[in-house]
Amino acid sequence: MLMAIDVGNTNMVFGLFRGEDLVGSFRLKTDAIRTSDEIGLLAWDYFQRFGWRAEEVEDVIIASVVPQVMYSLTSAIIKYFGRKPIIVDDDVDPGLPYEVSGSDERLGPDRAVADIAAIAKYGTPLIVLDFGTATTVDAISKDGGYLGGCITAGVRVSAEALFQKAALLPRVELTKPATVLGCTAVGQIQAGVVTGYIGAIEYLIREAKREMGYPEVKVVATGGLARMVADNTDLIDVVDSRLILDGLRLIYLRDKGQA
């Protein structure tokens, strides 16, 4: 069994693979002050609940955008599962070709891993969106190379900033209202935050397609709010919630010469 872990700013997602099959997954809150024992015991509890054994884990691969949790997480994996994890970027290169000139910057491991999975699963050219704490847009050429992208605040971050800075505005459920012109504070906030956010994403997709120069580009979305956005626009073709986990599995197989 392969354990793949996607460490995001909000959650750590654990995926368990037997071959190509994702047989289970669970989430833990990303918390830099958690000890290795806390992480290890929480993960162990999930294993016990679903009838898995820690001894079944043959290898572990991690993509992380939160360096502050990596010491505790790595220690937890070693202590409770007896495996030294493979860290994307540190121990293994994601293998994403770059067609961007004039910069030595590399994508964060989560974005690179998602792009690798999207290329393998859906072909090229592609636009890959990840709706997390930040929302990212990546453009992939017809030859499978990274062309560039953009980063904006996720809708939850934008909404939280509004609530914190405007004392009289209530927190609301992040759902798209029926109309843009609302008659209540809740409806107006939802229209501005959610509908406005969807409109911004549509603009970014259209501009990305124009700059790529391809008339037909498949748009793949992942992340917590991908489904909400995709259900309210016709510009997203596929929602794939396991994109990063699948990418980690593919990178692991390639590293082991099994791809």
Short mmCIF file of C-alpha atoms in Angstrom, two decimals:
data_model
loop_
_atom_site.label_atom_id
_atom_site.label_comp_id
_atom_site.label_asym_id
_atom_site.label_seq_id
_atom_site.Cartn_x
_atom_site.Cartn_y
_atom_site.Cartn_z
CA MET A 1 0.00 0.00 0.00
CA LEU A 2 1.27 3.48 -0.92
CA MET A 3 0.43 6.44 1.31
CA ALA A 4 0.32 9.75 -0.56
CA ILE A 5 0.05 12.96 1.48
CA ASP A 6 -0.87 16.38 0.11
CA VAL A 7 0.02 19.03 2.71
CA GLY A 8 -1.90 22.22 1.98
CA ASN A 9 -2.22 25.43 3.94
CA THR A 10 -5.56 24.37 5.43
CA ASN A 11 -5.59 20.56 5.40
CA MET A 12 -3.31 17.56 5.04
CA VAL A 13 -4.97 14.99 2.76
CA PHE A 14 -3.86 11.36 3.18
CA GLY A 15 -4.58 8.96 0.32
CA LEU A 16 -4.03 5.19 0.41
CA PHE A 17 -3.42 3.33 -2.85
CA ARG A 18 -3.44 -0.36 -3.65
CA GLY A 19 -2.11 -0.33 -7.18
CA GLU A 20 -4.14 2.26 -9.09
CA ASP A 21 -7.07 2.08 -6.68
CA LEU A 22 -7.53 4.80 -4.09
CA VAL A 23 -8.89 2.60 -1.31
CA GLY A 24 -9.24 5.31 1.33
CA SER A 25 -8.51 8.90 2.25
CA PHE A 26 -8.79 11.20 5.24
CA ARG A 27 -7.94 14.77 6.21
CA LEU A 28 -6.18 16.34 9.15
CA LYS A 29 -6.04 20.05 9.83
CA THR A 30 -2.66 21.54 8.94
CA ASP A 31 -1.34 22.78 12.27
CA ALA A 32 2.29 23.76 12.72
CA ILE A 33 2.17 23.33 16.52
CA ARG A 34 1.06 19.69 16.43
CA THR A 35 3.65 17.23 17.66
CA SER A 36 4.71 14.13 15.73
CA ASP A 37 2.84 11.99 18.26
CA GLU A 38 -0.39 13.93 17.73
CA ILE A 39 -0.17 13.52 13.96
CA GLY A 40 0.89 9.88 14.21
CA LEU A 41 -1.88 8.92 16.63
CA LEU A 42 -4.57 10.69 14.60
CA ALA A 43 -3.45 8.90 11.43
CA TRP A 44 -3.22 5.62 13.36
CA ASP A 45 -6.81 6.08 14.59
CA TYR A 46 -8.05 6.38 11.01
CA PHE A 47 -6.22 3.17 10.11
CA GLN A 48 -7.83 1.33 13.01
CA ARG A 49 -11.28 2.66 12.16
CA PHE A 50 -11.17 1.38 8.59
CA GLY A 51 -9.50 -1.92 9.36
CA TRP A 52 -6.12 -1.14 7.85
CA ARG A 53 -2.77 -2.00 9.43
CA ALA A 54 0.18 0.36 9.56
CA GLU A 55 2.36 -2.54 8.43
CA GLU A 56 0.55 -2.52 5.07
CA VAL A 57 2.12 0.82 4.17
CA GLU A 58 5.07 0.01 1.91
CA ASP A 59 6.05 3.56 1.06
CA VAL A 60 5.04 7.19 1.66
CA ILE A 61 5.32 10.20 -0.66
CA ILE A 62 4.55 13.78 0.34
CA ALA A 63 3.99 17.09 -1.47
CA SER A 64 3.94 20.04 0.91
CA VAL A 65 3.54 23.81 0.72
CA VAL A 66 3.89 24.22 4.50
CA PRO A 67 7.53 23.73 5.57
CA GLN A 68 6.66 24.38 9.23
CA VAL A 69 4.82 21.05 9.60
CA MET A 70 7.30 18.85 7.78
CA TYR A 71 9.56 17.93 10.70
CA SER A 72 6.63 16.73 12.83
CA LEU A 73 4.90 15.01 9.90
CA THR A 74 8.06 13.23 8.75
CA SER A 75 8.82 12.13 12.31
CA ALA A 76 5.26 10.84 12.71
CA ILE A 77 5.49 8.74 9.55
CA ILE A 78 8.82 7.25 10.62
CA LYS A 79 7.69 6.60 14.19
CA TYR A 80 4.19 5.21 13.55
CA PHE A 81 4.50 3.65 10.08
CA GLY A 82 8.16 2.72 9.97
CA ARG A 83 8.81 4.42 6.62
CA LYS A 84 11.01 7.35 5.67
CA PRO A 85 8.81 9.42 3.35
CA ILE A 86 9.82 10.60 -0.11
CA ILE A 87 9.46 14.39 -0.32
CA VAL A 88 8.63 15.96 -3.68
CA ASP A 89 11.30 18.51 -4.68
CA ASP A 90 13.67 17.36 -1.91
CA ASP A 91 13.97 13.66 -2.80
CA VAL A 92 12.29 13.45 -6.20
CA ASP A 93 11.69 15.90 -9.03
CA PRO A 94 8.07 16.13 -10.18
CA GLY A 95 9.28 15.97 -13.78
CA LEU A 96 7.22 18.84 -15.19
CA PRO A 97 8.92 20.42 -18.26
CA TYR A 98 9.04 24.23 -18.34
CA GLU A 99 8.53 26.34 -21.44
CA VAL A 100 8.79 29.62 -19.49
CA SER A 101 11.81 31.75 -20.33
CA GLY A 102 13.54 34.38 -18.22
CA SER A 103 12.90 32.87 -14.79
CA ASP A 104 14.46 30.17 -12.66
CA GLU A 105 11.43 29.93 -10.39
CA ARG A 106 9.73 26.58 -10.08
CA LEU A 107 6.12 25.83 -9.27
CA GLY A 108 5.15 24.82 -5.76
CA PRO A 109 5.13 21.04 -5.43
CA ASP A 110 1.34 20.85 -5.16
CA ARG A 111 0.86 22.64 -8.48
CA ALA A 112 3.55 20.64 -10.26
CA VAL A 113 2.08 17.36 -8.99
CA ALA A 114 -1.45 18.34 -10.05
CA ASP A 115 -0.18 19.32 -13.51
CA ILE A 116 1.65 16.00 -13.92
CA ALA A 117 -1.53 14.09 -13.04
CA ALA A 118 -3.72 16.21 -15.32
CA ILE A 119 -1.39 15.67 -18.28
CA ALA A 120 -1.38 11.90 -17.70
CA LYS A 121 -5.14 11.66 -17.22
CA TYR A 122 -6.52 14.20 -19.68
CA GLY A 123 -3.88 14.91 -22.30
CA THR A 124 -2.74 18.31 -23.56
CA PRO A 125 -3.12 21.26 -23.98
CA LEU A 126 -4.62 21.99 -20.57
CA ILE A 127 -5.58 24.61 -18.05
CA VAL A 128 -5.38 23.30 -14.48
CA LEU A 129 -7.14 25.16 -11.65
CA ASP A 130 -6.65 24.40 -7.96
CA PHE A 131 -9.21 25.93 -5.61
CA GLY A 132 -7.47 25.90 -2.24
CA THR A 133 -6.50 28.54 0.29
CA ALA A 134 -5.11 30.26 -2.79
CA THR A 135 -6.58 29.68 -6.23
CA THR A 136 -4.03 28.88 -8.92
CA VAL A 137 -4.28 28.66 -12.69
CA ASP A 138 -1.66 26.73 -14.70
CA ALA A 139 -1.37 26.57 -18.49
CA ILE A 140 0.10 23.45 -20.13
CA SER A 141 1.14 23.48 -23.79
CA LYS A 142 0.24 20.86 -26.38
CA ASP A 143 3.76 19.46 -25.86
CA GLY A 144 3.16 19.02 -22.12
CA GLY A 145 5.27 21.95 -20.94
CA TYR A 146 4.39 24.58 -18.35
CA LEU A 147 3.60 27.93 -20.01
CA GLY A 148 2.80 30.07 -16.95
CA GLY A 149 -0.06 30.75 -14.60
CA CYS A 150 -1.49 33.03 -11.98
CA ILE A 151 -2.36 33.08 -8.27
CA THR A 152 -5.25 34.78 -6.52
CA ALA A 153 -6.81 34.58 -3.08
CA GLY A 154 -9.22 31.69 -2.58
CA VAL A 155 -12.86 32.60 -2.07
CA ARG A 156 -12.74 31.66 1.63
CA VAL A 157 -9.72 33.92 2.18
CA SER A 158 -11.47 36.78 0.39
CA ALA A 159 -14.66 36.30 2.38
CA GLU A 160 -12.80 36.07 5.68
CA ALA A 161 -10.94 39.31 4.95
CA LEU A 162 -14.27 41.02 4.30
CA PHE A 163 -15.78 39.76 7.58
CA GLN A 164 -12.73 40.80 9.60
CA LYS A 165 -12.54 44.30 8.17
CA ALA A 166 -16.27 45.12 8.09
CA ALA A 167 -17.63 44.79 11.62
CA LEU A 168 -21.33 44.86 10.71
CA LEU A 169 -21.19 42.20 7.97
CA PRO A 170 -22.13 38.64 9.01
CA ARG A 171 -20.32 35.47 8.01
CA VAL A 172 -22.32 33.66 5.32
CA GLU A 173 -22.43 30.28 3.66
CA LEU A 174 -20.36 30.26 0.49
CA THR A 175 -23.05 29.46 -2.03
CA LYS A 176 -24.15 31.17 -5.23
CA PRO A 177 -27.42 33.12 -4.86
CA ALA A 178 -30.12 33.13 -7.49
CA THR A 179 -29.61 36.81 -8.33
CA VAL A 180 -26.82 39.36 -8.30
CA LEU A 181 -29.11 42.05 -6.89
CA GLY A 182 -29.84 40.80 -3.39
CA CYS A 183 -32.35 42.23 -0.92
CA THR A 184 -30.60 41.07 2.26
CA ALA A 185 -27.07 41.50 3.61
CA VAL A 186 -26.50 37.75 3.30
CA GLY A 187 -27.68 37.64 -0.31
CA GLN A 188 -25.64 40.68 -1.26
CA ILE A 189 -22.47 39.29 0.31
CA GLN A 190 -22.98 35.96 -1.43
CA ALA A 191 -23.55 37.72 -4.75
CA GLY A 192 -20.45 39.85 -4.39
CA VAL A 193 -18.13 37.22 -2.95
CA VAL A 194 -19.28 34.02 -4.67
CA THR A 195 -20.79 35.21 -7.97
CA GLY A 196 -18.04 37.81 -8.34
CA TYR A 197 -15.42 35.15 -7.69
CA ILE A 198 -16.89 32.83 -10.33
CA GLY A 199 -16.89 35.72 -12.79
CA ALA A 200 -13.23 36.43 -12.03
CA ILE A 201 -12.33 32.77 -12.62
CA GLU A 202 -14.18 32.79 -15.95
CA TYR A 203 -12.21 35.87 -17.02
CA LEU A 204 -8.90 34.22 -16.07
CA ILE A 205 -9.80 31.09 -18.03
CA ARG A 206 -10.76 33.07 -21.13
CA GLU A 207 -7.60 35.17 -21.00
CA ALA A 208 -5.43 32.09 -20.43
CA LYS A 209 -6.94 30.40 -23.48
CA ARG A 210 -6.39 33.53 -25.57
CA GLU A 211 -2.75 33.86 -24.49
CA MET A 212 -2.08 30.16 -25.06
CA GLY A 213 -3.30 30.49 -28.63
CA TYR A 214 -5.17 27.18 -28.66
CA PRO A 215 -8.86 27.27 -29.66
CA GLU A 216 -9.65 24.05 -27.78
CA VAL A 217 -8.15 23.67 -24.31
CA LYS A 218 -9.52 21.27 -21.69
CA VAL A 219 -9.97 22.91 -18.28
CA VAL A 220 -9.50 20.67 -15.25
CA ALA A 221 -10.26 21.80 -11.69
CA THR A 222 -9.39 20.38 -8.30
CA GLY A 223 -9.58 21.58 -4.71
CA GLY A 224 -12.27 22.11 -2.10
CA LEU A 225 -14.51 24.57 -3.97
CA ALA A 226 -13.93 23.24 -7.48
CA ARG A 227 -17.37 21.63 -7.65
CA MET A 228 -19.21 24.78 -6.56
CA VAL A 229 -17.48 26.86 -9.23
CA ALA A 230 -17.80 24.20 -11.95
CA ASP A 231 -21.53 23.83 -11.31
CA ASN A 232 -21.99 27.52 -12.09
CA THR A 233 -19.90 27.91 -15.25
CA ASP A 234 -19.56 26.08 -18.54
CA LEU A 235 -15.84 26.89 -18.81
CA ILE A 236 -14.65 24.04 -16.55
CA ASP A 237 -14.72 20.64 -18.26
CA VAL A 238 -13.61 18.26 -15.49
CA VAL A 239 -13.60 18.31 -11.68
CA ASP A 240 -11.06 15.85 -10.26
CA SER A 241 -10.84 15.88 -6.47
CA ARG A 242 -7.99 13.35 -6.33
CA LEU A 243 -5.70 15.02 -8.86
CA ILE A 244 -2.79 15.69 -6.46
CA LEU A 245 -3.01 12.25 -4.87
CA ASP A 246 -2.96 10.62 -8.31
CA GLY A 247 -0.02 12.80 -9.28
CA LEU A 248 1.91 11.69 -6.22
CA ARG A 249 1.29 8.06 -7.14
CA LEU A 250 2.49 8.64 -10.70
CA ILE A 251 5.64 10.43 -9.54
CA TYR A 252 6.34 7.63 -7.06
CA LEU A 253 5.98 4.97 -9.77
CA ARG A 254 8.26 6.89 -12.13
CA ASP A 255 10.87 7.32 -9.39
CA LYS A 256 10.80 3.59 -8.72
CA GLY A 257 11.01 2.76 -12.42
CA GLN A 258 7.48 1.27 -12.43
CA ALA A 259 5.68 3.87 -14.57
#
